[in-house]
């Protein structure tokens, strides 16, 4: 069964500092990979996704993530954090193909809460 | 584009009553909608998957008779929590997929409090 591990429950960084959030997955094949962000009391917003091709993907709000097959990782990075980036971040994986079974389900990690010190 | 709305954003109800939560795709046709439950400081737990015009597929451990899901059209799915109890208090989030089945667009969530 697929699983997603986000080893850091809570990370605190100073505004302007760089950020890396870790995500490791367990999957039978190369999955589709996603990073979502959730502000308090809100739904999830897609930051970026990886399906194939260039292993470094760019997303919204200045975020990027790198897929490393050998490490089964898809870490999220940002060179300079802004106070507005404080939120919960979720990594998710899904099948590499559409099985046609009627739905495409994502498996989410437990999330990493990011706090930003002004 | 790809906006999903939920209504209400928060609701308080008394124990024993039923509550209906709506999930709408505003600018696309949602072939599939998902309902999640999120406990405080935890990840999303998939409750069920619904396709328009079909019965919902519930995840193991989710009571079908308690959480009624109806996907009446390509833009609307509803979750009804029947005979709600305080343990049903939670944050409920829906998502929808359109032409690209891999991409889920999430609603803003509904905070349910049962007193």
mmCIF file of C-alpha atoms in Angstrom:
data_model
loop_
_atom_site.group_PDB
_atom_site.id
_atom_site.type_symbol
_atom_site.label_atom_id
_atom_site.label_comp_id
_atom_site.label_asym_id
_atom_site.label_seq_id
_atom_site.Cartn_x
_atom_site.Cartn_y
_atom_site.Cartn_z
ATOM 1 C CA UNK A 1 0.000 0.000 0.000
ATOM 2 C CA UNK A 2 1.166 3.489 -0.715
ATOM 3 C CA UNK A 3 2.183 5.805 2.084
ATOM 4 C CA UNK A 4 3.559 9.285 2.519
ATOM 5 C CA UNK A 5 5.845 10.373 5.317
ATOM 6 C CA UNK A 6 6.444 13.949 6.322
ATOM 7 C CA UNK A 7 9.014 13.565 9.081
ATOM 8 C CA UNK A 8 8.752 17.097 10.411
ATOM 9 C CA UNK A 9 5.576 17.866 12.311
ATOM 10 C CA UNK A 10 6.452 21.491 12.954
ATOM 11 C CA UNK A 11 9.141 23.744 11.520
ATOM 12 C CA UNK A 12 9.919 27.306 12.534
ATOM 13 C CA UNK A 13 11.974 29.591 10.332
ATOM 14 C CA UNK A 14 12.787 33.274 10.327
ATOM 15 C CA UNK A 15 11.333 35.459 7.632
ATOM 16 C CA UNK A 16 13.757 35.667 4.735
ATOM 17 C CA UNK A 17 15.386 32.354 5.539
ATOM 18 C CA UNK A 18 15.304 29.388 3.198
ATOM 19 C CA UNK A 19 12.928 26.511 3.688
ATOM 20 C CA UNK A 20 12.897 22.832 2.924
ATOM 21 C CA UNK A 21 10.014 20.550 3.829
ATOM 22 C CA UNK A 22 10.641 16.854 3.507
ATOM 23 C CA UNK A 23 8.407 14.254 1.933
ATOM 24 C CA UNK A 24 9.131 10.584 1.403
ATOM 25 C CA UNK A 25 6.790 8.148 -0.222
ATOM 26 C CA UNK A 26 6.369 4.439 -0.546
ATOM 27 C CA UNK A 27 4.817 3.305 -3.776
ATOM 28 C CA UNK A 28 4.973 0.398 -6.180
ATOM 29 C CA UNK A 29 5.866 2.569 -9.126
ATOM 30 C CA UNK A 30 6.633 6.189 -9.812
ATOM 31 C CA UNK A 31 3.606 8.044 -8.566
ATOM 32 C CA UNK A 32 2.212 11.433 -9.325
ATOM 33 C CA UNK A 33 3.313 13.791 -6.558
ATOM 34 C CA UNK A 34 1.686 16.884 -5.134
ATOM 35 C CA UNK A 35 2.240 19.564 -2.533
ATOM 36 C CA UNK A 36 -0.737 21.364 -1.025
ATOM 37 C CA UNK A 37 -0.910 24.234 1.431
ATOM 38 C CA UNK A 38 -3.665 24.814 3.953
ATOM 39 C CA UNK A 39 -4.156 28.043 5.853
ATOM 40 C CA UNK A 40 -6.001 27.825 9.181
ATOM 41 C CA UNK A 41 -9.667 27.027 8.713
ATOM 42 C CA UNK A 42 -9.313 26.804 4.961
ATOM 43 C CA UNK A 43 -9.276 24.139 2.292
ATOM 44 C CA UNK A 44 -6.202 22.988 0.430
ATOM 45 C CA UNK A 45 -4.498 24.876 -2.358
ATOM 46 C CA UNK A 46 -2.278 23.104 -4.874
ATOM 47 C CA UNK A 47 1.272 24.479 -4.803
ATOM 48 C CA UNK A 48 2.804 22.239 -7.432
ATOM 49 C CA UNK A 49 2.737 18.775 -8.938
ATOM 50 C CA UNK A 50 5.062 16.314 -10.614
ATOM 51 C CA UNK A 51 3.905 13.901 -13.272
ATOM 52 C CA UNK A 52 6.974 13.296 -15.420
ATOM 53 C CA UNK A 53 9.884 15.035 -17.118
ATOM 54 C CA UNK A 54 12.087 17.568 -15.392
ATOM 55 C CA UNK A 55 12.489 16.471 -11.804
ATOM 56 C CA UNK A 56 12.614 20.050 -10.544
ATOM 57 C CA UNK A 57 9.161 21.556 -10.688
ATOM 58 C CA UNK A 58 8.152 25.123 -10.086
ATOM 59 C CA UNK A 59 4.975 26.060 -8.350
ATOM 60 C CA UNK A 60 3.068 29.066 -7.180
ATOM 61 C CA UNK A 61 4.206 31.538 -4.530
ATOM 62 C CA UNK A 62 7.873 30.921 -5.311
ATOM 63 C CA UNK A 63 7.905 27.274 -4.229
ATOM 64 C CA UNK A 64 9.719 24.488 -5.995
ATOM 65 C CA UNK A 65 10.109 20.774 -5.389
ATOM 66 C CA UNK A 66 12.547 18.179 -6.566
ATOM 67 C CA UNK A 67 11.667 14.589 -7.295
ATOM 68 C CA UNK A 68 14.447 12.150 -6.430
ATOM 69 C CA UNK A 69 13.551 8.660 -7.503
ATOM 70 C CA UNK A 70 16.529 7.039 -5.787
ATOM 71 C CA UNK A 71 15.499 8.530 -2.465
ATOM 72 C CA UNK A 72 11.727 8.258 -2.978
ATOM 73 C CA UNK A 73 11.550 11.889 -2.000
ATOM 74 C CA UNK A 74 9.750 15.003 -3.163
ATOM 75 C CA UNK A 75 10.996 17.814 -0.968
ATOM 76 C CA UNK A 76 9.507 21.284 -1.108
ATOM 77 C CA UNK A 77 11.772 24.318 -1.078
ATOM 78 C CA UNK A 78 11.581 28.065 -1.021
ATOM 79 C CA UNK A 79 14.656 30.312 -1.049
ATOM 80 C CA UNK A 80 13.178 33.092 1.064
ATOM 81 C CA UNK A 81 10.193 32.601 3.318
ATOM 82 C CA UNK A 82 7.570 35.287 3.828
ATOM 83 C CA UNK A 83 5.401 35.640 6.929
ATOM 84 C CA UNK A 84 2.367 34.814 4.795
ATOM 85 C CA UNK A 85 3.812 31.358 4.125
ATOM 86 C CA UNK A 86 2.927 30.269 7.655
ATOM 87 C CA UNK A 87 0.477 27.409 7.131
ATOM 88 C CA UNK A 88 0.166 23.630 7.053
ATOM 89 C CA UNK A 89 1.790 21.845 4.140
ATOM 90 C CA UNK A 90 0.704 18.464 2.862
ATOM 91 C CA UNK A 91 2.514 16.142 0.495
ATOM 92 C CA UNK A 92 0.345 13.716 -1.462
ATOM 93 C CA UNK A 93 0.812 10.881 -3.924
ATOM 94 C CA UNK A 94 -1.459 9.293 -6.483
ATOM 95 C CA UNK A 95 -1.287 6.590 -9.134
ATOM 96 C CA UNK A 96 0.823 7.219 -12.205
ATOM 97 C CA UNK A 97 -2.034 6.307 -14.468
ATOM 98 C CA UNK A 98 -5.748 6.602 -14.468
ATOM 99 C CA UNK A 99 -7.002 3.135 -13.748
ATOM 100 C CA UNK A 100 -10.424 3.904 -15.126
ATOM 101 C CA UNK A 101 -11.966 2.456 -12.020
ATOM 102 C CA UNK A 102 -14.030 5.566 -11.505
ATOM 103 C CA UNK A 103 -11.856 7.665 -9.279
ATOM 104 C CA UNK A 104 -8.339 8.787 -8.668
ATOM 105 C CA UNK A 105 -7.488 8.857 -5.002
ATOM 106 C CA UNK A 106 -4.684 10.703 -3.285
ATOM 107 C CA UNK A 107 -2.794 9.570 -0.237
ATOM 108 C CA UNK A 108 -1.783 12.428 2.027
ATOM 109 C CA UNK A 109 1.012 12.771 4.500
ATOM 110 C CA UNK A 110 0.249 13.991 7.998
ATOM 111 C CA UNK A 111 1.392 17.493 7.221
ATOM 112 C CA UNK A 112 4.077 19.887 8.366
ATOM 113 C CA UNK A 113 3.140 23.044 10.160
ATOM 114 C CA UNK A 114 5.296 26.007 9.209
ATOM 115 C CA UNK A 115 5.691 28.915 11.586
ATOM 116 C CA UNK A 116 7.501 32.061 10.471
ATOM 117 C CA UNK A 117 9.265 34.383 12.893
ATOM 118 C CA UNK A 118 9.084 38.022 11.760
ATOM 119 C CA UNK B 1 -10.667 28.680 -12.871
ATOM 120 C CA UNK B 2 -11.354 25.387 -11.049
ATOM 121 C CA UNK B 3 -13.137 26.841 -8.050
ATOM 122 C CA UNK B 4 -14.938 24.669 -5.537
ATOM 123 C CA UNK B 5 -17.264 26.137 -2.961
ATOM 124 C CA UNK B 6 -18.784 24.691 0.183
ATOM 125 C CA UNK B 7 -21.815 25.779 2.108
ATOM 126 C CA UNK B 8 -22.108 26.444 4.924
ATOM 127 C CA UNK B 9 -18.612 27.384 6.018
ATOM 128 C CA UNK B 10 -19.521 26.597 9.593
ATOM 129 C CA UNK B 11 -22.542 25.121 11.308
ATOM 130 C CA UNK B 12 -23.575 24.404 14.864
ATOM 131 C CA UNK B 13 -26.314 21.879 15.469
ATOM 132 C CA UNK B 14 -27.833 20.012 18.359
ATOM 133 C CA UNK B 15 -27.192 16.369 18.983
ATOM 134 C CA UNK B 16 -29.682 14.170 17.146
ATOM 135 C CA UNK B 17 -30.344 16.537 14.287
ATOM 136 C CA UNK B 18 -29.164 16.211 10.686
ATOM 137 C CA UNK B 19 -26.938 18.602 8.802
ATOM 138 C CA UNK B 20 -26.426 18.949 5.061
ATOM 139 C CA UNK B 21 -23.219 20.285 3.553
ATOM 140 C CA UNK B 22 -23.070 21.311 -0.092
ATOM 141 C CA UNK B 23 -20.074 21.119 -2.379
ATOM 142 C CA UNK B 24 -20.217 22.880 -5.735
ATOM 143 C CA UNK B 25 -17.822 23.161 -8.636
ATOM 144 C CA UNK B 26 -18.383 26.705 -9.853
ATOM 145 C CA UNK B 27 -16.646 26.823 -13.208
ATOM 146 C CA UNK B 28 -16.166 23.234 -14.298
ATOM 147 C CA UNK B 29 -18.017 19.970 -14.425
ATOM 148 C CA UNK B 30 -16.903 17.639 -11.690
ATOM 149 C CA UNK B 31 -16.863 14.051 -12.810
ATOM 150 C CA UNK B 32 -15.796 12.926 -9.365
ATOM 151 C CA UNK B 33 -16.124 14.489 -5.957
ATOM 152 C CA UNK B 34 -14.420 13.433 -2.765
ATOM 153 C CA UNK B 35 -15.362 14.020 0.845
ATOM 154 C CA UNK B 36 -12.703 14.234 3.520
ATOM 155 C CA UNK B 37 -12.753 14.649 7.243
ATOM 156 C CA UNK B 38 -9.976 16.413 9.081
ATOM 157 C CA UNK B 39 -9.440 16.265 12.808
ATOM 158 C CA UNK B 40 -7.502 19.051 14.530
ATOM 159 C CA UNK B 41 -3.835 19.049 13.645
ATOM 160 C CA UNK B 42 -4.210 15.920 11.544
ATOM 161 C CA UNK B 43 -4.235 15.025 7.899
ATOM 162 C CA UNK B 44 -7.213 14.504 5.661
ATOM 163 C CA UNK B 45 -9.094 11.255 5.960
ATOM 164 C CA UNK B 46 -10.959 10.226 2.832
ATOM 165 C CA UNK B 47 -14.531 9.366 3.690
ATOM 166 C CA UNK B 48 -16.055 8.634 0.319
ATOM 167 C CA UNK B 49 -15.827 9.114 -3.416
ATOM 168 C CA UNK B 50 -18.812 9.959 -5.544
ATOM 169 C CA UNK B 51 -19.425 10.077 -9.259
ATOM 170 C CA UNK B 52 -22.379 11.909 -10.740
ATOM 171 C CA UNK B 53 -25.431 9.734 -10.890
ATOM 172 C CA UNK B 54 -23.822 6.843 -9.048
ATOM 173 C CA UNK B 55 -23.817 5.668 -5.486
ATOM 174 C CA UNK B 56 -20.909 6.873 -3.427
ATOM 175 C CA UNK B 57 -18.069 4.542 -2.571
ATOM 176 C CA UNK B 58 -17.300 4.711 1.124
ATOM 177 C CA UNK B 59 -13.975 4.037 2.749
ATOM 178 C CA UNK B 60 -13.676 1.277 5.253
ATOM 179 C CA UNK B 61 -14.972 2.288 8.649
ATOM 180 C CA UNK B 62 -17.192 5.099 7.383
ATOM 181 C CA UNK B 63 -20.856 4.569 8.192
ATOM 182 C CA UNK B 64 -22.898 4.834 5.022
ATOM 183 C CA UNK B 65 -26.152 5.391 6.861
ATOM 184 C CA UNK B 66 -24.697 8.181 8.944
ATOM 185 C CA UNK B 67 -22.887 10.067 6.207
ATOM 186 C CA UNK B 68 -25.227 10.234 3.245
ATOM 187 C CA UNK B 69 -23.659 11.429 0.026
ATOM 188 C CA UNK B 70 -25.593 12.497 -3.024
ATOM 189 C CA UNK B 71 -23.969 13.565 -6.283
ATOM 190 C CA UNK B 72 -27.042 14.784 -8.112
ATOM 191 C CA UNK B 73 -25.352 16.743 -10.864
ATOM 192 C CA UNK B 74 -21.957 17.437 -12.364
ATOM 193 C CA UNK B 75 -21.605 20.516 -10.211
ATOM 194 C CA UNK B 76 -23.149 19.533 -6.900
ATOM 195 C CA UNK B 77 -22.520 16.936 -4.239
ATOM 196 C CA UNK B 78 -24.021 16.935 -0.776
ATOM 197 C CA UNK B 79 -22.966 15.305 2.463
ATOM 198 C CA UNK B 80 -25.668 14.821 5.066
ATOM 199 C CA UNK B 81 -24.624 13.950 8.582
ATOM 200 C CA UNK B 82 -27.636 12.187 10.044
ATOM 201 C CA UNK B 83 -28.449 12.074 13.747
ATOM 202 C CA UNK B 84 -25.319 14.022 14.496
ATOM 203 C CA UNK B 85 -23.465 13.504 17.754
ATOM 204 C CA UNK B 86 -20.643 15.481 19.346
ATOM 205 C CA UNK B 87 -18.075 12.988 18.031
ATOM 206 C CA UNK B 88 -19.103 13.992 14.508
ATOM 207 C CA UNK B 89 -17.769 17.471 15.156
ATOM 208 C CA UNK B 90 -14.987 18.010 12.673
ATOM 209 C CA UNK B 91 -13.780 19.898 9.637
ATOM 210 C CA UNK B 92 -15.263 18.465 6.446
ATOM 211 C CA UNK B 93 -13.593 19.195 3.118
ATOM 212 C CA UNK B 94 -14.739 18.294 -0.355
ATOM 213 C CA UNK B 95 -12.730 18.160 -3.535
ATOM 214 C CA UNK B 96 -13.571 17.701 -7.173
ATOM 215 C CA UNK B 97 -11.852 16.588 -10.328
ATOM 216 C CA UNK B 98 -12.730 17.626 -13.837
ATOM 217 C CA UNK B 99 -11.180 16.642 -17.121
ATOM 218 C CA UNK B 100 -7.855 15.880 -15.468
ATOM 219 C CA UNK B 101 -8.631 13.098 -12.998
ATOM 220 C CA UNK B 102 -5.294 13.528 -11.279
ATOM 221 C CA UNK B 103 -5.934 17.046 -10.118
ATOM 222 C CA UNK B 104 -8.245 17.590 -7.182
ATOM 223 C CA UNK B 105 -9.551 21.054 -6.426
ATOM 224 C CA UNK B 106 -10.509 21.561 -2.827
ATOM 225 C CA UNK B 107 -13.321 23.482 -1.258
ATOM 226 C CA UNK B 108 -12.704 25.808 1.699
ATOM 227 C CA UNK B 109 -14.146 23.335 4.183
ATOM 228 C CA UNK B 110 -17.072 23.260 6.599
ATOM 229 C CA UNK B 111 -16.616 23.363 10.343
ATOM 230 C CA UNK B 112 -19.312 21.265 12.030
ATOM 231 C CA UNK B 113 -19.879 21.553 15.754
ATOM 232 C CA UNK B 114 -22.465 19.299 17.389
ATOM 233 C CA UNK B 115 -23.582 20.356 20.846
#
